[in-house]
Structure formats: structure tokens, C-alpha cells
């Protein structure tokens, strides 16, 4: 009987791993469909890609001075004081980071019982903890959600992503909300100059020292990519694609299940298949299904009965030490490996779509700047990205992937510096 159970379990696992496999032909189709979606989005035709203008080009490298950066992406808020020295050199002079949800449950600023005013007061308080009273600061604000911008310093939040629900922010100009909070906190010495997406910050930081950097991407709690779009005027502009919303993808029943019970079903399909917010939950759903034949440790299900209780971090670090039986350990490990590989393959397929869009048939050098815990911390993630890119792109050897560590925050300071430089040039 025991042997029979083992066989069923292996069949189940193999079947799931098979379902999560992305075949070479599928990579090809995804990159072509992604390129098509980029073109439709740019032409303002129906598309899952929002293609949001940032009103910023890559930096010249000469930006310098001391700037404040506020980086809010959902999990933590970071405030840094950065000194930009030009040519890619910067120094972080001060730094604080606070979680948006306290681990002891004492506060939670991303839930629907919290108002915009409360959230932005919290952000302003963190700024207040870093600034000196007798100094004035230009601020760059990284706000990592889909925003419609009509200048570099205003951004309407289209809708929350990453399961965030704070009330009264959607549809509002995020920089006005911040400015009002700065006034309430009497932080009159802080002057917001630019608001950017985290992908844009990641790209700006890499491009501060690297001429070839033209794609910025986050592979972390969320997933999204931006790139430099040449304009008819001869200039170029960074476009935030909100690529986490791309949806022409081969989904399994688990992807559908996760999507159905998410805050916003039908949205952020690529993100729900690739990002850290969701991989642990997908793994949990798969294992719950696996539980039907009654093969895994019952305690595992008691432990992880709540949605999102198995975080991606926990899934990756899961080991025999958790005290569950060996079958359970092997199942988590096998499913996690398949989910992580699929995530990197899908992301790489979208990079190929972008490269096709930028290059046409030409061959160019590109640096893809990436930040986020999956890329930085998960062994093998970068290798799968590189493997897919090398196998499928004409630019052999001309594509470099770099970690733009904490680039989103430094990028906001670079954006603020380029705005203040442009203002100085006008006056
Ligand atoms: C989500 C947001 C996007 C952000 C990404 C990474 O996809 O919608 O704006 O860039 O997460 O943080």
C-alpha cells in the first residue's frame, strides 16, 4: 500500500512539473505576442500593456548633488539621502527602511481599513526621521504601481496591484497626496521634484554609468519592466510597460484558481505567474491538490491552511528541518523549482519581445538592469534568464544582465537631479 502511494505521488509531481514546463515554441510565441502587445499599447489600441510614459530619458551621467529619495513599493518603505557624484558614482549618506505591515501586528498601512491620509502621513513621518531641519532637499519619489503621468512630477494611481487595498488613493495624484502630508508634518524643506516607477529607477541607476542600459526590470514581490523608446523627435523616453499585466500566456488550473481568489481577478496575469507575491501561494495550491491522494504530511496543511501563508521566501528556504516528512519536503522542493524556472522563462520571453521591438533586425548592445529578491537571491534564476536569452536572441554576447541593487531608490534621486538640472538650465 505504502509503495502504491509513493508511485501515485511521483506521478502527481511529474504531471505538475510537466504542466509548468514552457517549451521553446511557447517562448517564441510569447515573445512575439509580447512585441505585438507593445505595439498595440503604443498605438493606443486595446492591449494588456499600458505603456505609460515616464517623461524621463536616460541620465547624462553628469547629475550631481544631494537628494532625498522615497521608495514605496508595497512591502517596505525606504527613505535615503543620496549624494550623486556623477559618472555612475553615488554615496548613500542616510538610510531607513520600515515594513508597511508590522510583524507584531501593531499596524498595517496597506489594508482597506486605512485611508490615503494615514498612509501618506506614515510615509511623511519616515521622511521626517531622515531630514535635517535646516537643510532643504529635492525629493525623488519611487511609487511602484501603475500611474498615468502627464509630467515627471504628477502621477495618478490607476489602480493598486500586489494585493494592496489602502482606500482613497486610486484615481488620485500621488504626489499631491504626498505634498499634503509633508505640509501636515511641517516638512516645508522637502520639495518633491519627480515621481517614477521602480523599474524606471532601476534603469536610471544602471544607465547613470552604463551607456548601453536600456531595459529596467523588477523580479521581486511584483514583476514589471520598462525600456527606452526612441521618439519621432529624435529624443527618447522611458516607458513603464506594466508588463505584469501581460496576459497571453499558457495558464494551468492553479494559475486560474489563484487569479479567481485574488483581489483583482483577470488582472496582472504575468505577475501572478512570476512574482514573489504569488509563487509561494501557487506552490501551496498545488500541494493542497496533491493532498487529495493523502500522501503528504497532514501537519503541513495544518500549518499552511490560510491563503498566502506559504510565502515565496519560506518556499525557497523550505528544508528537511521544518520537521515534515520527506515526501512533503521533496514535493515542496520539486514544485518550487518548477515554478521558479517557469517564472524566469516567462520573464525572459518578454525581454526577447522587447529586444525584437527595439532592434528590429539590427544587432545592438543592451544592458538589462534588474532588481528584486527573485533575481538577486534565488539560485539559478539569473542562469535561466540568460539561457533563454542566449538561445533565442540574435544579439549573441551583446546582452548583459546586471543587478541594479536598490536601484529603484537611487534612481529617484537621479530623476530629481535631472529635473533640478533642467530647471537650472532654464532659469
Ligand atoms: C507591480 C506594479 C508595478 C511595479 C511592479 C514591481 O507590478 O504594478 O508598477 O513596477 O509591481 O514592483
CSV table of C-alpha atoms and ligand atoms in Angstrom, one decimal:
chain,number,residue,atom,x,y,z
A,1,UNK,CA,0.0,0.0,0.0
A,2,UNK,CA,2.8,2.4,1.0
A,3,UNK,CA,4.6,1.7,-2.3
A,4,UNK,CA,1.5,2.4,-4.2
A,5,UNK,CA,1.1,5.7,-2.5
A,6,UNK,CA,4.6,6.7,-3.4
A,7,UNK,CA,4.0,5.9,-7.1
A,8,UNK,CA,0.8,8.0,-7.2
A,9,UNK,CA,2.7,10.9,-5.6
A,10,UNK,CA,5.6,10.8,-8.1
A,11,UNK,CA,3.0,10.6,-10.9
A,12,UNK,CA,1.3,13.7,-9.5
A,13,UNK,CA,4.5,15.6,-9.1
A,14,UNK,CA,5.8,14.7,-12.5
A,15,UNK,CA,2.4,15.7,-14.0
A,16,UNK,CA,2.5,19.1,-12.3
A,17,UNK,CA,6.1,19.7,-13.4
A,18,UNK,CA,5.1,18.8,-16.9
A,19,UNK,CA,2.3,21.3,-16.8
A,20,UNK,CA,4.6,24.0,-15.6
A,21,UNK,CA,7.1,23.4,-18.4
A,22,UNK,CA,7.5,26.2,-21.0
A,23,UNK,CA,8.5,24.7,-24.4
A,24,UNK,CA,10.9,26.5,-26.8
A,25,UNK,CA,8.0,27.1,-29.2
A,26,UNK,CA,5.9,28.7,-26.4
A,27,UNK,CA,8.8,31.0,-25.6
A,28,UNK,CA,8.8,32.1,-29.2
A,29,UNK,CA,5.1,32.7,-29.3
A,30,UNK,CA,5.2,34.6,-26.0
A,31,UNK,CA,7.9,37.0,-27.2
A,32,UNK,CA,6.1,37.6,-30.5
A,33,UNK,CA,2.8,38.2,-28.7
A,34,UNK,CA,4.5,40.5,-26.2
A,35,UNK,CA,6.1,42.5,-29.0
A,36,UNK,CA,2.6,42.8,-30.6
A,37,UNK,CA,1.1,43.9,-27.3
A,38,UNK,CA,3.8,46.6,-27.0
A,39,UNK,CA,3.0,47.9,-30.5
A,40,UNK,CA,-0.8,47.9,-29.8
A,41,UNK,CA,-0.2,49.7,-26.4
A,42,UNK,CA,2.0,52.4,-28.0
A,43,UNK,CA,-0.7,52.9,-30.8
A,44,UNK,CA,-3.3,53.3,-28.0
A,45,UNK,CA,-5.1,50.2,-29.3
A,46,UNK,CA,-6.5,47.6,-26.9
A,47,UNK,CA,-3.6,45.9,-25.2
A,48,UNK,CA,-2.7,44.3,-21.8
A,49,UNK,CA,0.4,46.5,-21.8
A,50,UNK,CA,-0.3,50.1,-20.5
A,51,UNK,CA,2.9,51.5,-22.0
A,52,UNK,CA,2.9,54.5,-19.6
A,53,UNK,CA,5.2,57.5,-20.4
A,54,UNK,CA,7.7,58.5,-17.6
A,55,UNK,CA,8.6,61.9,-19.1
A,56,UNK,CA,12.2,60.9,-18.5
A,57,UNK,CA,15.1,59.9,-20.7
A,58,UNK,CA,18.2,58.0,-19.5
A,59,UNK,CA,20.6,60.3,-17.5
A,60,UNK,CA,23.6,62.1,-18.9
A,61,UNK,CA,25.8,60.9,-16.1
A,62,UNK,CA,26.6,64.5,-15.0
A,63,UNK,CA,23.7,64.6,-12.5
A,64,UNK,CA,25.1,65.6,-9.1
A,65,UNK,CA,24.2,66.9,-5.7
A,66,UNK,CA,22.4,65.7,-2.5
A,67,UNK,CA,18.9,64.4,-3.0
A,68,UNK,CA,16.3,62.6,-0.9
A,69,UNK,CA,14.6,59.5,-2.3
A,70,UNK,CA,11.4,57.9,-1.0
A,71,UNK,CA,10.8,54.4,-2.3
A,72,UNK,CA,7.4,52.8,-1.7
A,73,UNK,CA,6.6,49.5,-3.4
A,74,UNK,CA,4.4,47.7,-1.1
A,75,UNK,CA,6.4,45.6,1.3
A,76,UNK,CA,8.7,48.2,2.8
A,77,UNK,CA,9.2,51.9,2.7
A,78,UNK,CA,12.7,53.2,2.3
A,79,UNK,CA,14.0,56.7,2.6
A,80,UNK,CA,17.5,57.5,1.6
A,81,UNK,CA,19.7,60.6,1.3
A,82,UNK,CA,22.0,60.1,-1.7
A,83,UNK,CA,24.9,62.1,-2.8
A,84,UNK,CA,25.3,61.9,-6.6
A,85,UNK,CA,28.9,62.5,-7.7
A,86,UNK,CA,28.5,62.0,-11.5
A,87,UNK,CA,29.6,59.2,-13.9
A,88,UNK,CA,27.8,56.5,-12.0
A,89,UNK,CA,29.2,57.3,-8.6
A,90,UNK,CA,26.9,57.8,-5.7
A,91,UNK,CA,27.0,57.6,-1.9
A,92,UNK,CA,24.1,56.7,0.4
A,93,UNK,CA,24.5,59.1,3.3
A,94,UNK,CA,21.4,58.1,5.3
A,95,UNK,CA,19.0,55.2,5.0
A,96,UNK,CA,15.9,54.0,6.8
A,97,UNK,CA,13.6,51.2,6.0
A,98,UNK,CA,10.3,50.2,7.6
A,99,UNK,CA,7.8,47.5,6.8
A,100,UNK,CA,4.3,48.6,5.7
A,101,UNK,CA,2.9,45.8,7.9
A,102,UNK,CA,4.3,45.5,11.4
A,103,UNK,CA,5.5,41.9,12.2
A,104,UNK,CA,3.9,42.2,15.6
A,105,UNK,CA,0.5,43.2,14.0
A,106,UNK,CA,0.6,46.7,15.6
A,107,UNK,CA,0.0,48.5,12.2
A,108,UNK,CA,-0.8,47.8,8.6
A,109,UNK,CA,-0.9,50.6,6.1
A,110,UNK,CA,-1.8,48.6,3.0
A,111,UNK,CA,-5.2,47.3,4.0
A,112,UNK,CA,-8.7,48.6,3.1
A,113,UNK,CA,-9.3,50.0,6.6
A,114,UNK,CA,-6.5,52.5,6.2
A,115,UNK,CA,-7.1,55.9,4.4
A,116,UNK,CA,-4.8,57.7,1.9
A,117,UNK,CA,-4.2,60.3,4.6
A,118,UNK,CA,-3.0,57.7,7.1
A,119,UNK,CA,-0.7,56.1,4.5
A,120,UNK,CA,0.9,59.3,3.4
A,121,UNK,CA,1.3,60.6,6.9
A,122,UNK,CA,3.2,57.4,7.6
A,123,UNK,CA,5.4,58.0,4.5
A,124,UNK,CA,6.0,61.6,5.5
A,125,UNK,CA,6.9,60.6,9.1
A,126,UNK,CA,9.7,58.4,7.7
A,127,UNK,CA,11.0,61.3,5.6
A,128,UNK,CA,10.9,63.4,8.8
A,129,UNK,CA,13.1,60.9,10.6
A,130,UNK,CA,15.8,61.4,8.0
A,131,UNK,CA,15.9,65.1,7.1
A,132,UNK,CA,17.8,67.9,8.9
A,133,UNK,CA,15.7,70.9,9.9
A,134,UNK,CA,18.0,73.5,8.5
A,135,UNK,CA,18.7,71.8,5.1
A,136,UNK,CA,16.4,71.8,2.1
A,137,UNK,CA,16.0,68.8,-0.1
A,138,UNK,CA,14.8,67.9,-3.6
A,139,UNK,CA,12.9,64.7,-3.4
A,140,UNK,CA,12.5,61.8,-5.9
A,141,UNK,CA,9.6,59.5,-5.2
A,142,UNK,CA,9.5,55.9,-6.4
A,143,UNK,CA,6.0,54.8,-6.3
A,144,UNK,CA,5.8,51.2,-7.7
A,145,UNK,CA,2.3,51.0,-9.1
A,146,UNK,CA,0.6,51.7,-12.4
A,147,UNK,CA,0.3,55.5,-12.7
A,148,UNK,CA,-0.8,57.7,-15.5
A,149,UNK,CA,1.7,60.6,-15.7
A,150,UNK,CA,1.4,63.8,-17.7
A,151,UNK,CA,4.6,65.3,-16.3
A,152,UNK,CA,7.5,64.0,-14.4
A,153,UNK,CA,6.1,65.3,-11.2
A,154,UNK,CA,2.5,64.2,-11.2
A,155,UNK,CA,1.1,60.6,-11.3
A,156,UNK,CA,-2.5,59.4,-11.0
A,157,UNK,CA,-2.7,55.9,-9.5
A,158,UNK,CA,-4.7,53.9,-12.0
A,159,UNK,CA,-5.3,51.0,-9.6
A,160,UNK,CA,-3.4,49.2,-6.8
A,161,UNK,CA,-1.6,46.0,-7.7
A,162,UNK,CA,0.2,43.4,-5.4
A,163,UNK,CA,-3.0,42.9,-3.3
A,164,UNK,CA,-2.7,46.4,-1.7
A,165,UNK,CA,-6.0,48.0,-0.8
A,166,UNK,CA,-5.5,51.3,1.1
A,167,UNK,CA,-8.6,53.5,0.5
A,168,UNK,CA,-8.8,56.8,-1.4
A,169,UNK,CA,-5.5,56.5,-3.4
A,170,UNK,CA,-6.8,55.1,-6.7
A,171,UNK,CA,-7.5,57.9,-9.1
A,172,UNK,CA,-5.6,60.4,-7.0
A,173,UNK,CA,-2.4,62.3,-7.8
A,174,UNK,CA,0.1,60.5,-5.6
A,175,UNK,CA,2.4,63.5,-5.5
A,176,UNK,CA,-0.4,65.8,-4.3
A,177,UNK,CA,-1.2,63.3,-1.5
A,178,UNK,CA,2.5,63.3,-0.5
A,179,UNK,CA,2.8,67.1,-0.7
A,180,UNK,CA,-0.3,67.4,1.6
A,181,UNK,CA,1.2,65.0,4.1
A,182,UNK,CA,4.5,66.9,4.0
A,183,UNK,CA,2.6,70.1,4.9
A,184,UNK,CA,0.7,68.4,7.7
A,185,UNK,CA,4.0,67.2,9.1
A,186,UNK,CA,5.6,70.7,8.6
A,187,UNK,CA,8.3,69.3,6.3
A,188,UNK,CA,8.4,72.5,4.3
A,189,UNK,CA,12.1,71.9,3.5
A,190,UNK,CA,11.2,68.9,1.3
A,191,UNK,CA,10.4,69.6,-2.3
A,192,UNK,CA,9.1,66.7,-4.5
A,193,UNK,CA,10.6,67.0,-8.0
A,194,UNK,CA,10.0,63.7,-9.7
A,195,UNK,CA,7.8,60.6,-9.4
A,196,UNK,CA,8.9,57.4,-11.0
A,197,UNK,CA,8.1,53.7,-11.2
A,198,UNK,CA,10.7,51.3,-9.6
A,199,UNK,CA,11.5,49.8,-13.0
A,200,UNK,CA,12.4,53.3,-14.2
A,201,UNK,CA,14.6,53.8,-11.0
A,202,UNK,CA,16.4,50.5,-11.6
A,203,UNK,CA,17.1,51.5,-15.2
A,204,UNK,CA,18.2,55.1,-14.3
A,205,UNK,CA,20.7,53.8,-11.7
A,206,UNK,CA,22.3,51.4,-14.2
A,207,UNK,CA,22.2,54.0,-17.0
A,208,UNK,CA,24.0,56.5,-14.8
A,209,UNK,CA,27.2,54.6,-15.5
A,210,UNK,CA,26.4,52.3,-18.4
A,211,UNK,CA,25.6,53.8,-21.9
A,212,UNK,CA,24.0,50.5,-23.0
A,213,UNK,CA,21.5,50.2,-20.3
A,214,UNK,CA,18.1,50.5,-21.9
A,215,UNK,CA,15.8,48.0,-20.1
A,216,UNK,CA,14.9,48.1,-16.4
A,217,UNK,CA,13.1,45.3,-14.7
A,218,UNK,CA,11.9,44.2,-11.2
A,219,UNK,CA,11.7,40.5,-10.4
A,220,UNK,CA,10.7,40.6,-6.8
A,221,UNK,CA,7.4,40.9,-4.9
A,222,UNK,CA,6.0,42.2,-8.1
A,223,UNK,CA,7.1,42.0,-11.7
A,224,UNK,CA,7.4,44.7,-14.3
A,225,UNK,CA,9.7,46.1,-17.0
A,226,UNK,CA,10.4,49.4,-18.6
A,227,UNK,CA,12.6,50.3,-21.6
A,228,UNK,CA,13.9,53.3,-23.6
A,229,UNK,CA,11.6,54.1,-26.6
A,230,UNK,CA,13.0,56.2,-29.4
A,231,UNK,CA,10.7,59.1,-30.3
A,232,UNK,CA,10.0,60.6,-33.7
A,233,UNK,CA,11.6,63.8,-32.4
A,234,UNK,CA,14.9,62.1,-32.2
A,235,UNK,CA,14.8,62.1,-28.4
A,236,UNK,CA,13.8,59.0,-26.4
A,237,UNK,CA,11.6,58.4,-23.4
A,238,UNK,CA,11.5,55.6,-20.8
A,239,UNK,CA,8.2,53.7,-21.0
A,240,UNK,CA,6.8,51.8,-18.0
A,241,UNK,CA,5.0,48.9,-19.6
A,242,UNK,CA,3.3,47.5,-16.5
A,243,UNK,CA,4.2,44.2,-18.1
A,244,UNK,CA,2.9,42.3,-15.1
A,245,UNK,CA,-0.5,42.7,-16.7
A,246,UNK,CA,0.5,40.9,-19.9
A,247,UNK,CA,-2.0,38.0,-20.4
A,248,UNK,CA,-1.4,35.9,-23.5
A,249,UNK,CA,0.1,33.1,-21.5
A,250,UNK,CA,-0.4,29.3,-21.1
A,251,UNK,CA,-2.1,29.0,-17.7
A,252,UNK,CA,-2.6,25.9,-15.5
A,253,UNK,CA,-5.7,25.3,-13.4
A,254,UNK,CA,-3.6,26.5,-10.4
A,255,UNK,CA,-3.0,29.9,-12.1
A,256,UNK,CA,-6.7,30.2,-12.7
A,257,UNK,CA,-7.5,29.2,-9.1
A,258,UNK,CA,-5.1,31.8,-7.7
A,259,UNK,CA,-6.4,34.5,-10.1
A,260,UNK,CA,-10.0,33.8,-9.2
A,261,UNK,CA,-9.5,34.3,-5.5
A,262,UNK,CA,-7.2,37.3,-5.9
A,263,UNK,CA,-8.3,40.9,-5.2
A,264,UNK,CA,-8.4,41.7,-8.9
A,265,UNK,CA,-9.2,38.6,-11.0
A,266,UNK,CA,-8.3,38.9,-14.6
A,267,UNK,CA,-5.5,41.5,-14.0
A,268,UNK,CA,-1.8,41.1,-13.6
A,269,UNK,CA,-1.7,37.6,-15.1
A,270,UNK,CA,2.0,37.6,-15.9
A,271,UNK,CA,2.8,38.9,-12.4
A,272,UNK,CA,0.6,36.2,-10.8
A,273,UNK,CA,2.7,33.6,-12.7
A,274,UNK,CA,6.1,35.1,-12.0
A,275,UNK,CA,6.3,37.3,-8.9
A,276,UNK,CA,7.4,36.6,-5.4
A,277,UNK,CA,4.0,37.7,-4.0
A,278,UNK,CA,2.4,34.7,-5.7
A,279,UNK,CA,4.9,31.8,-6.2
A,280,UNK,CA,4.5,30.6,-2.6
A,281,UNK,CA,0.7,30.7,-2.9
A,282,UNK,CA,0.8,28.8,-6.2
A,283,UNK,CA,3.0,26.1,-4.6
A,284,UNK,CA,0.5,25.9,-1.7
A,285,UNK,CA,-2.4,25.4,-4.0
A,286,UNK,CA,-0.6,22.7,-6.0
A,287,UNK,CA,0.3,20.9,-2.8
A,288,UNK,CA,-3.3,21.1,-1.5
A,289,UNK,CA,-4.3,19.4,-4.7
A,290,UNK,CA,-1.6,16.8,-4.1
A,291,UNK,CA,-3.1,16.2,-0.7
A,292,UNK,CA,-6.1,14.5,-2.1
A,293,UNK,CA,-4.4,11.2,-2.5
A,294,UNK,CA,-3.4,11.7,1.2
A,295,UNK,CA,0.3,11.4,0.7
A,296,UNK,CA,1.8,14.5,2.2
A,297,UNK,CA,2.3,15.3,5.9
A,298,UNK,CA,-1.1,16.3,7.5
A,299,UNK,CA,0.8,18.8,9.7
A,300,UNK,CA,1.9,20.7,6.6
A,301,UNK,CA,-1.7,21.5,5.7
A,302,UNK,CA,-2.5,22.5,9.3
A,303,UNK,CA,0.5,24.8,9.1
A,304,UNK,CA,-0.3,26.3,5.7
A,305,UNK,CA,-4.1,26.3,5.7
A,306,UNK,CA,-4.5,30.0,5.2
A,307,UNK,CA,-4.1,31.6,1.7
A,308,UNK,CA,-0.7,33.2,1.3
A,309,UNK,CA,0.6,31.5,4.5
A,310,UNK,CA,3.4,29.9,2.4
A,311,UNK,CA,5.5,32.8,1.3
A,312,UNK,CA,7.9,32.5,-1.6
A,313,UNK,CA,10.8,33.1,0.8
A,314,UNK,CA,9.6,30.3,3.0
A,315,UNK,CA,9.0,28.0,0.0
A,316,UNK,CA,12.6,28.6,-1.3
A,317,UNK,CA,14.1,28.0,2.2
A,318,UNK,CA,11.9,25.0,2.9
A,319,UNK,CA,14.1,22.2,4.1
A,320,UNK,CA,14.0,18.9,5.9
A,321,UNK,CA,14.5,20.9,9.1
A,322,UNK,CA,10.8,22.0,9.0
A,323,UNK,CA,10.0,18.7,10.6
A,324,UNK,CA,7.6,17.4,7.9
A,325,UNK,CA,8.1,14.0,6.3
A,326,UNK,CA,10.5,13.5,3.4
A,327,UNK,CA,7.7,13.3,0.8
A,328,UNK,CA,6.5,16.7,1.8
A,329,UNK,CA,9.9,18.2,1.6
A,330,UNK,CA,10.6,16.7,-1.8
A,331,UNK,CA,7.2,17.8,-3.1
A,332,UNK,CA,7.8,21.5,-2.0
A,333,UNK,CA,11.3,21.4,-3.4
A,334,UNK,CA,10.1,19.9,-6.8
A,335,UNK,CA,7.2,22.3,-7.2
A,336,UNK,CA,9.2,25.3,-6.1
A,337,UNK,CA,12.0,24.5,-8.7
A,338,UNK,CA,9.4,24.2,-11.5
A,339,UNK,CA,7.6,27.4,-10.5
A,340,UNK,CA,10.9,29.4,-10.3
A,341,UNK,CA,12.1,28.0,-13.7
A,342,UNK,CA,8.8,28.9,-15.3
A,343,UNK,CA,8.9,32.4,-13.8
A,344,UNK,CA,12.4,33.1,-15.3
A,345,UNK,CA,11.4,31.6,-18.7
A,346,UNK,CA,8.3,33.7,-19.0
A,347,UNK,CA,10.2,36.9,-17.9
A,348,UNK,CA,13.0,36.1,-20.4
A,349,UNK,CA,10.4,35.6,-23.2
A,350,UNK,CA,9.1,39.1,-22.5
A,351,UNK,CA,12.7,40.5,-22.6
A,352,UNK,CA,13.0,38.9,-26.1
A,353,UNK,CA,9.8,40.6,-27.2
A,354,UNK,CA,11.3,44.0,-26.1
A,355,UNK,CA,14.6,43.4,-27.8
A,356,UNK,CA,12.8,42.5,-31.0
A,357,UNK,CA,10.8,45.7,-30.7
A,358,UNK,CA,13.9,47.9,-30.1
A,359,UNK,CA,16.2,46.3,-32.6
A,360,UNK,CA,14.1,45.2,-35.5
A,361,UNK,CA,16.6,43.1,-37.4
A,362,UNK,CA,19.6,45.1,-36.2
A,363,UNK,CA,22.1,43.9,-33.7
A,364,UNK,CA,22.9,46.1,-30.7
A,365,UNK,CA,24.4,46.0,-27.3
A,366,UNK,CA,21.9,46.0,-24.4
A,367,UNK,CA,22.2,46.1,-20.6
A,368,UNK,CA,19.1,44.8,-18.8
A,369,UNK,CA,19.2,46.2,-15.3
A,370,UNK,CA,17.3,44.0,-12.8
A,371,UNK,CA,16.4,44.3,-9.2
A,372,UNK,CA,14.3,42.2,-6.8
A,373,UNK,CA,14.6,39.3,-4.5
A,374,UNK,CA,13.9,36.6,-7.1
A,375,UNK,CA,16.8,37.8,-9.3
A,376,UNK,CA,19.1,38.6,-6.5
A,377,UNK,CA,18.6,35.8,-4.1
A,378,UNK,CA,17.2,32.7,-5.9
A,379,UNK,CA,20.0,30.4,-7.1
A,380,UNK,CA,19.6,29.7,-10.8
A,381,UNK,CA,17.1,32.4,-11.6
A,382,UNK,CA,19.6,34.6,-13.5
A,383,UNK,CA,21.0,31.5,-15.2
A,384,UNK,CA,17.6,30.5,-16.7
A,385,UNK,CA,17.1,34.1,-17.9
A,386,UNK,CA,20.5,34.1,-19.6
A,387,UNK,CA,20.0,30.6,-21.1
A,388,UNK,CA,16.7,31.7,-22.7
A,389,UNK,CA,18.1,34.9,-24.0
A,390,UNK,CA,21.3,33.3,-25.4
A,391,UNK,CA,19.3,30.6,-27.1
A,392,UNK,CA,16.8,32.9,-28.7
A,393,UNK,CA,18.3,36.2,-29.5
A,394,UNK,CA,20.4,37.4,-32.5
A,395,UNK,CA,22.5,39.6,-30.2
A,396,UNK,CA,24.7,36.8,-29.0
A,397,UNK,CA,27.1,38.0,-26.4
A,398,UNK,CA,25.8,41.6,-26.6
A,399,UNK,CA,23.2,41.3,-23.9
A,400,UNK,CA,24.3,41.8,-20.3
A,401,UNK,CA,22.1,41.3,-17.3
A,402,UNK,CA,23.1,43.4,-14.2
A,403,UNK,CA,21.9,43.6,-10.7
A,404,UNK,CA,20.8,47.2,-10.0
A,405,UNK,CA,20.8,46.7,-6.3
A,406,UNK,CA,18.4,49.1,-4.6
A,407,UNK,CA,18.4,51.0,-7.9
A,408,UNK,CA,14.8,52.0,-7.5
A,409,UNK,CA,15.6,54.5,-4.7
A,410,UNK,CA,18.9,55.8,-6.1
A,411,UNK,CA,17.1,56.2,-9.5
A,412,UNK,CA,14.5,58.5,-7.9
A,413,UNK,CA,17.4,60.7,-6.7
A,414,UNK,CA,18.9,60.7,-10.2
A,415,UNK,CA,15.4,61.7,-11.6
A,416,UNK,CA,15.2,64.5,-9.1
A,417,UNK,CA,18.7,65.7,-10.0
A,418,UNK,CA,17.9,65.7,-13.7
A,419,UNK,CA,14.8,67.7,-13.1
A,420,UNK,CA,16.6,70.2,-11.0
A,421,UNK,CA,19.5,70.4,-13.5
A,422,UNK,CA,16.9,71.1,-16.3
A,423,UNK,CA,15.3,73.8,-14.1
A,424,UNK,CA,18.7,75.4,-13.5
A,425,UNK,CA,19.4,75.4,-17.3
A,426,UNK,CA,16.1,77.2,-18.0
A,427,UNK,CA,16.5,79.9,-15.4
B,1,LIG,C1,3.6,45.8,-9.8
B,1,LIG,C2,3.3,47.2,-10.1
B,1,LIG,C3,4.4,47.9,-10.9
B,1,LIG,C4,5.8,47.6,-10.3
B,1,LIG,C5,6.0,46.1,-10.0
B,1,LIG,C6,7.3,45.8,-9.3
B,1,LIG,O1,3.6,45.1,-11.0
B,1,LIG,O2,2.1,47.4,-10.8
B,1,LIG,O3,4.2,49.2,-11.1
B,1,LIG,O4,6.8,48.1,-11.1
B,1,LIG,O5,4.9,45.6,-9.2
B,1,LIG,O6,7.3,46.4,-8.0
